[in-house]
Amino acid sequence: MTSDVIKTKELTKVDPVFGQLSFDDHEQVVFCNDKDTGLKAIIGIHNTVLGPALGGTRMWQYATEWDALNDVLRLSRGMTFKSAITGLNLGGGKAVIIGDAKTQKTPELMKRFGEFVHSLSGKYITAEDVGMETSDMDLVREVTPYVTGISESKGGAGNPSPITAYGVYMGMKAAAKYKFGSDNLEGKKVYVQGIGHVGESLVEHLTKEGANVVIADINEERLQHVSNSYGATIYRGDDLYAEQMDIYAPCALGATINDDTINKIKAEVIAGAANNQLAVEQKHGAILQDKGIVYAPDFLINAGGIINVYAELEGYGKDEIIRKTENIYNTTLEILENAETNGVTTNMAALNIAKGRIEDRKSQNSK
Ligand code: NAD
């Protein structure tokens, strides 16, 4: 699975940046190249009306540079709305490093990347995403203060993934309450696709509550580890989307709800951590709505991580992190009800509120 299903051929037909399918009035896109370390990175700054653009760095072996550009444009846009709907004074940004995190990530490369982040003077603040560890952020911290998600021993809030998972769990419970009339997940069949940093922690919450959890991953070692640790069932089929389930939790990469999968999905609720789950927001959001599938918007329920790293900037502690993350339950319910009242998709309802907050700030700033 690449991060997006939009084909390279389609991407190359348009102008390189401003004409990209995923370009949505991004403020700045920075291409970073360093021959000595092999660094090839793109930093996307979508919007800084509410504050500095904060968002993680993803290291991934993209099939083409177009895919990387498309990913950073989509991801950085998502961060703008994630922070806006969560009530944080942050803008949206994201970075991608092109390469294999297992074999091409070196301390020198991470520090060089940090220098590029530093050159933006705080307009973009980084953190970890797929392919990154807290220790990588510690390396970046050696060359710039514009980084979050650093180790607790170095004064940071530590790995954000468990908090992200807790927020997803809260959002999932709210969606269950809306769809099934109860937020109790005991006995519910939940498929967790991708059991990395966030997925594993989500499985822990779900199995504790007595959900019937099925796990899927391309990494056999992780499957064995998570299955042994929490008693989850390993999925061995070849078409997860077509399986009968109550809840589908996408926790790997984005765009898994797309033209190929959407008509197969039998889940009644979709709630997961992955960013940009809908390949084409409006189209796929509307089809889910027509099918009566409750979609908990990804950028709303996976905000635990950003809440956690924001604590490093604002200086609030664990209690406040948990309180803000638990509030995802209330916000999710409000958004689902708002979507029904206004006859829009759940994704659109969440986007409208996020955009409203940005517009309000813009008009305050211009007074
Ligand atoms: P991770 O790299 O630790 O885990 C991803 C897992 O997905 C890996 O185990 C990988 O093997 C698996 N995977 C990849 N392709 C797959 C496929 N085709 N089928 C099944 N499994 C597959 O990443 P993570 O930090 O757990 O993040 C997961 C998702 O959540 C990402 O989309 C990320 O952007 C998003 N997210 C993460 C955070 C966070 O705090 N880490 C916050 C917000 C959003």
XYZ file of C-alpha atoms and ligand atoms in Angstrom:
411
model
C 0.000 0.000 0.000
C 1.400 3.407 -0.851
C 0.156 6.364 1.108
C -2.241 7.292 -1.599
C -4.063 5.623 -4.427
C -3.828 8.568 -6.786
C -1.734 7.273 -9.655
C 1.573 8.884 -10.563
C 0.411 9.248 -14.167
C -2.435 11.502 -13.055
C -0.095 13.515 -10.871
C 2.410 14.218 -13.615
C -0.227 15.679 -15.909
C -0.503 18.799 -13.777
C 1.898 21.540 -12.740
C 4.514 20.386 -10.218
C 3.283 22.027 -7.005
C 0.533 24.632 -7.376
C -1.323 22.413 -9.825
C -1.074 19.214 -7.777
C -4.317 17.411 -7.089
C -3.587 17.657 -3.385
C -2.476 21.291 -3.407
C -4.921 23.214 -1.252
C -3.536 26.702 -0.796
C -0.461 25.522 1.052
C 1.642 28.449 2.246
C 5.038 26.972 1.594
C 6.650 23.771 0.350
C 10.333 23.248 1.031
C 12.482 20.722 -0.816
C 15.535 19.624 1.147
C 18.476 17.857 -0.459
C 21.823 16.864 0.997
C 24.200 14.818 -1.102
C 26.525 13.827 1.746
C 23.887 12.202 3.948
C 21.560 11.164 1.105
C 18.756 13.256 2.590
C 15.837 13.959 0.302
C 12.964 15.515 2.191
C 9.953 17.731 1.590
C 8.447 19.963 4.264
C 4.868 21.047 3.647
C 3.512 24.087 5.500
C -0.194 24.250 4.875
C -1.479 27.001 7.112
C -0.089 29.076 9.982
C -3.088 31.242 10.901
C -3.579 29.577 14.296
C 0.131 29.188 15.064
C 3.324 27.516 13.909
C 2.823 24.556 11.603
C 3.365 21.457 13.706
C 3.350 17.955 12.318
C 5.449 14.825 12.272
C 8.070 13.605 9.864
C 7.372 10.426 7.931
C 10.160 8.337 6.446
C 8.887 6.096 3.695
C 10.175 4.480 0.539
C 7.863 6.210 -1.905
C 7.533 4.691 -5.356
C 8.070 8.124 -6.919
C 8.845 11.660 -5.779
C 5.353 12.607 -6.948
C 3.928 10.223 -4.374
C 6.066 11.833 -1.680
C 4.943 15.329 -2.674
C 1.337 14.262 -2.801
C 1.636 12.666 0.632
C 3.198 15.701 2.291
C 0.573 18.000 0.763
C -2.267 15.814 2.051
C -0.718 15.187 5.441
C 0.144 18.823 6.156
C -3.369 19.924 5.219
C -4.769 17.311 7.580
C -2.665 18.723 10.422
C -4.168 22.191 9.965
C -7.658 20.854 10.548
C -6.614 18.424 13.268
C -5.157 21.194 15.410
C -8.006 23.569 14.595
C -10.752 21.148 15.618
C -8.870 20.169 18.757
C -8.701 23.811 19.814
C -4.897 24.058 19.695
C -3.098 27.196 18.626
C -1.140 25.441 15.942
C -1.041 25.493 12.195
C -0.600 22.512 9.936
C 2.641 21.128 8.586
C 4.286 17.831 7.904
C 7.532 16.505 6.465
C 8.442 13.425 4.483
C 11.883 11.927 4.099
C 12.201 9.722 1.052
C 13.898 6.452 1.916
C 13.806 3.236 3.891
C 13.737 4.024 7.610
C 15.237 0.632 8.423
C 18.316 0.918 6.198
C 18.800 4.573 5.222
C 18.164 6.459 8.437
C 21.412 7.617 10.044
C 22.136 10.114 12.842
C 23.848 12.366 10.279
C 20.787 12.327 8.023
C 18.464 13.142 10.936
C 20.656 16.032 12.071
C 20.897 17.415 8.547
C 17.127 17.235 8.353
C 17.009 19.102 11.680
C 19.129 21.874 10.167
C 16.610 22.322 7.376
C 13.832 22.518 9.980
C 15.898 25.095 11.856
C 16.305 27.202 8.726
C 12.532 27.862 8.836
C 12.970 29.689 12.180
C 10.063 27.983 13.922
C 7.459 28.344 11.216
C 7.486 24.532 11.055
C 7.933 22.368 14.159
C 8.510 18.682 13.672
C 7.726 15.482 15.612
C 7.629 11.757 14.852
C 5.431 9.963 12.352
C 5.717 6.623 10.552
C 9.329 5.468 10.367
C 10.473 7.743 13.214
C 11.327 7.078 16.849
C 11.611 9.347 19.867
C 15.402 8.861 19.633
C 15.334 10.401 16.125
C 13.666 13.509 17.520
C 16.352 13.649 20.200
C 18.921 13.822 17.372
C 16.983 16.606 15.653
C 16.866 18.433 19.015
C 20.656 18.605 18.974
C 20.505 21.072 16.076
C 17.174 22.857 16.531
C 14.656 23.724 19.258
C 11.841 23.391 16.700
C 11.079 19.769 17.476
C 8.658 17.989 19.805
C 8.116 14.358 20.722
C 11.533 14.163 22.359
C 12.335 11.801 25.248
C 10.965 12.462 28.709
C 14.543 12.251 30.010
C 15.374 15.201 27.741
C 12.409 17.257 28.920
C 9.917 16.124 26.280
C 6.524 14.477 26.586
C 7.854 11.202 25.161
C 6.360 8.921 22.556
C 2.939 10.314 21.514
C 1.619 7.009 20.139
C -0.036 5.635 23.317
C -1.924 8.924 23.687
C -2.912 8.835 20.022
C -4.237 5.316 20.580
C -6.174 6.426 23.659
C -7.793 9.228 21.651
C -8.708 6.822 18.849
C -10.223 4.518 21.466
C -12.277 7.461 22.804
C -13.423 8.384 19.283
C -14.298 4.762 18.539
C -16.377 4.501 21.711
C -18.236 7.689 20.792
C -18.934 6.365 17.286
C -20.152 3.084 18.805
C -22.449 5.001 21.140
C -23.869 6.859 18.145
C -24.297 3.773 15.969
C -25.122 1.012 18.455
C -26.643 3.054 21.295
C -23.899 2.045 23.728
C -20.204 2.758 23.898
C -19.464 -0.610 25.430
C -17.174 -2.457 23.033
C -17.357 -5.813 24.817
C -18.012 -8.525 22.227
C -17.724 -6.141 19.291
C -15.688 -7.496 16.407
C -12.971 -4.938 15.684
C -10.413 -5.300 12.886
C -7.242 -3.340 13.566
C -5.238 -2.928 10.363
C -1.649 -2.004 11.209
C -0.393 -2.829 14.675
C 2.590 -0.520 14.923
C 3.106 2.072 17.647
C -0.518 3.193 17.710
C -2.239 -0.008 16.615
C -0.691 -2.116 19.368
C -1.727 0.287 22.076
C -5.258 0.435 20.637
C -5.424 -3.372 20.680
C -4.490 -3.271 24.355
C -7.413 -0.959 25.218
C -9.823 -2.982 23.113
C -8.888 -6.410 24.451
C -9.012 -5.063 28.027
C -12.602 -4.060 27.380
C -13.445 -7.493 26.001
C -13.722 -6.653 22.307
C -13.186 -9.469 19.821
C -10.058 -8.080 18.135
C -8.657 -9.264 14.809
C -5.285 -7.878 13.720
C -3.719 -7.466 10.300
C -0.204 -6.344 9.433
C 2.429 -6.975 6.788
C 4.986 -7.590 9.531
C 4.763 -11.174 10.813
C 6.876 -10.494 13.906
C 4.501 -7.748 15.021
C 1.517 -10.011 14.453
C 3.007 -12.712 16.663
C 4.017 -10.211 19.336
C 0.632 -8.454 19.537
C -1.319 -11.698 19.304
C 0.718 -13.258 22.122
C 0.580 -10.135 24.284
C -3.156 -9.411 24.103
C -4.798 -12.545 22.753
C -5.907 -10.903 19.485
C -6.684 -13.128 16.486
C -4.362 -12.844 13.482
C -6.123 -12.221 10.158
C -4.928 -14.669 7.522
C -7.365 -13.876 4.719
C -6.595 -11.801 1.663
C -9.480 -9.324 1.637
C -9.967 -7.745 5.002
C -12.429 -5.162 3.706
C -14.961 -7.800 2.735
C -14.994 -9.410 6.183
C -18.000 -9.165 8.452
C -17.111 -6.887 11.353
C -18.600 -4.253 13.618
C -15.700 -1.823 13.504
C -12.850 -1.293 11.070
C -9.846 0.528 12.566
C -7.340 1.608 9.895
C -4.041 2.121 11.721
C -1.489 1.633 8.929
C -1.250 4.140 6.094
C -3.862 6.362 4.423
C -6.394 6.087 1.594
C -7.578 2.568 2.413
C -11.153 3.743 1.831
C -11.020 4.089 -1.931
C -12.741 3.047 -5.150
C -11.479 -0.517 -4.831
C -12.509 -1.099 -1.220
C -15.526 1.051 -0.480
C -18.196 -1.210 -1.877
C -16.854 -4.225 -0.046
C -16.757 -2.679 3.406
C -19.301 -4.282 5.737
C -18.192 -2.597 8.954
C -20.800 -0.427 10.656
C -18.257 1.951 12.128
C -14.878 3.113 10.858
C -12.585 4.590 13.480
C -8.815 4.416 13.294
C -5.532 6.268 13.616
C -4.323 6.463 10.030
C -4.214 9.930 8.487
C -6.245 10.631 5.338
C -8.260 7.418 5.366
C -10.631 8.637 2.659
C -8.832 8.583 -0.706
C -11.163 11.295 -2.028
C -12.751 13.002 0.954
C -16.079 14.153 -0.411
C -16.749 11.243 -2.721
C -15.844 8.427 -0.352
C -17.286 10.199 2.680
C -20.623 10.490 0.865
C -20.648 6.816 -0.138
C -20.015 5.761 3.462
C -22.868 8.000 4.576
C -25.211 6.468 1.974
C -24.280 3.003 3.161
C -25.055 3.975 6.762
C -21.457 3.420 7.857
C -20.450 5.796 10.634
C -17.081 7.303 9.845
C -15.274 8.956 12.751
C -13.103 11.579 10.987
C -9.455 10.561 11.271
C -8.080 14.029 11.944
C -10.497 14.395 14.841
C -9.927 11.123 16.650
C -6.182 10.735 16.080
C -5.369 14.108 17.671
C -4.013 12.566 20.902
C -0.479 12.680 19.530
C -0.620 16.365 18.726
C -2.178 17.064 22.126
C 0.763 15.229 23.673
C 3.442 17.118 21.758
C 1.654 20.458 22.208
C 2.173 19.945 25.943
C 5.895 20.389 25.318
C 5.269 23.844 23.861
C 2.635 24.948 26.354
C 4.139 23.275 29.412
C 1.032 21.407 30.567
C 1.322 18.005 32.232
C -0.034 14.467 31.890
C -3.381 15.206 33.584
C -4.201 17.906 31.074
C -3.035 15.699 28.204
C -5.441 12.967 29.336
C -8.291 15.437 29.888
C -7.908 16.929 26.425
C -7.605 13.466 24.857
C -10.702 12.159 26.642
C -12.567 15.154 25.290
C -12.234 13.568 21.827
C -15.191 11.402 22.930
C -17.457 14.462 23.326
C -16.226 16.199 20.192
C -16.771 13.053 18.111
C -20.345 12.675 19.325
C -21.010 16.360 18.623
C -19.612 16.066 15.098
C -21.617 12.930 14.296
C -24.792 14.645 15.491
C -23.903 17.852 13.661
C -23.412 15.896 10.410
C -26.835 14.306 10.770
C -28.530 17.613 11.567
C -26.900 19.419 8.655
C -27.134 16.554 6.176
C -23.401 16.554 5.453
C -20.760 13.856 5.752
C -19.078 13.472 9.109
C -15.782 14.471 7.529
C -17.341 17.640 6.123
C -18.975 18.487 9.464
C -15.589 18.278 11.175
C -13.882 20.253 8.407
C -16.477 23.018 8.538
C -15.933 23.542 12.250
C -12.149 23.503 11.863
C -12.282 25.952 8.946
C -14.645 28.210 10.903
C -12.120 28.472 13.711
C -9.354 29.429 11.277
C -11.549 32.052 9.565
C -12.520 33.549 12.945
C -8.873 33.902 13.896
C -8.057 35.411 10.539
C -10.668 38.101 10.952
C -9.540 38.781 14.546
C -5.957 39.113 13.304
C -6.929 41.565 10.590
C -8.759 43.896 12.998
P 3.968 2.529 12.654
O 4.916 2.659 11.535
O 4.501 2.282 14.016
O 2.924 1.361 12.349
C 2.344 1.152 11.107
C 2.087 -0.348 10.991
O 1.328 -0.573 9.817
C 3.372 -1.184 10.881
O 3.327 -2.252 11.806
C 3.342 -1.671 9.435
O 3.949 -2.945 9.275
C 1.849 -1.737 9.183
N 1.480 -1.730 7.768
C 2.023 -1.040 6.732
N 1.384 -1.326 5.590
C 0.393 -2.207 5.911
C -0.604 -2.885 5.176
N -0.711 -2.734 3.858
N -1.450 -3.703 5.831
C -1.341 -3.879 7.154
N -0.407 -3.295 7.902
C 0.451 -2.469 7.288
O 3.062 3.842 12.609
P 2.178 4.449 13.788
O 2.965 5.489 14.490
O 1.546 3.342 14.565
O 1.045 5.222 12.955
C 0.010 4.516 12.303
C -0.882 5.494 11.536
O -1.426 6.448 12.436
C -0.146 6.317 10.467
O -1.011 6.553 9.390
C 0.156 7.625 11.172
O 0.301 8.702 10.271
C -1.092 7.765 12.011
N -0.899 8.602 13.194
C 0.052 8.289 14.101
C 0.225 9.104 15.227
C 1.230 8.770 16.281
O 1.169 9.358 17.371
N 2.139 7.839 16.048
C -0.596 10.236 15.397
C -1.587 10.522 14.451
C -1.722 9.696 13.346
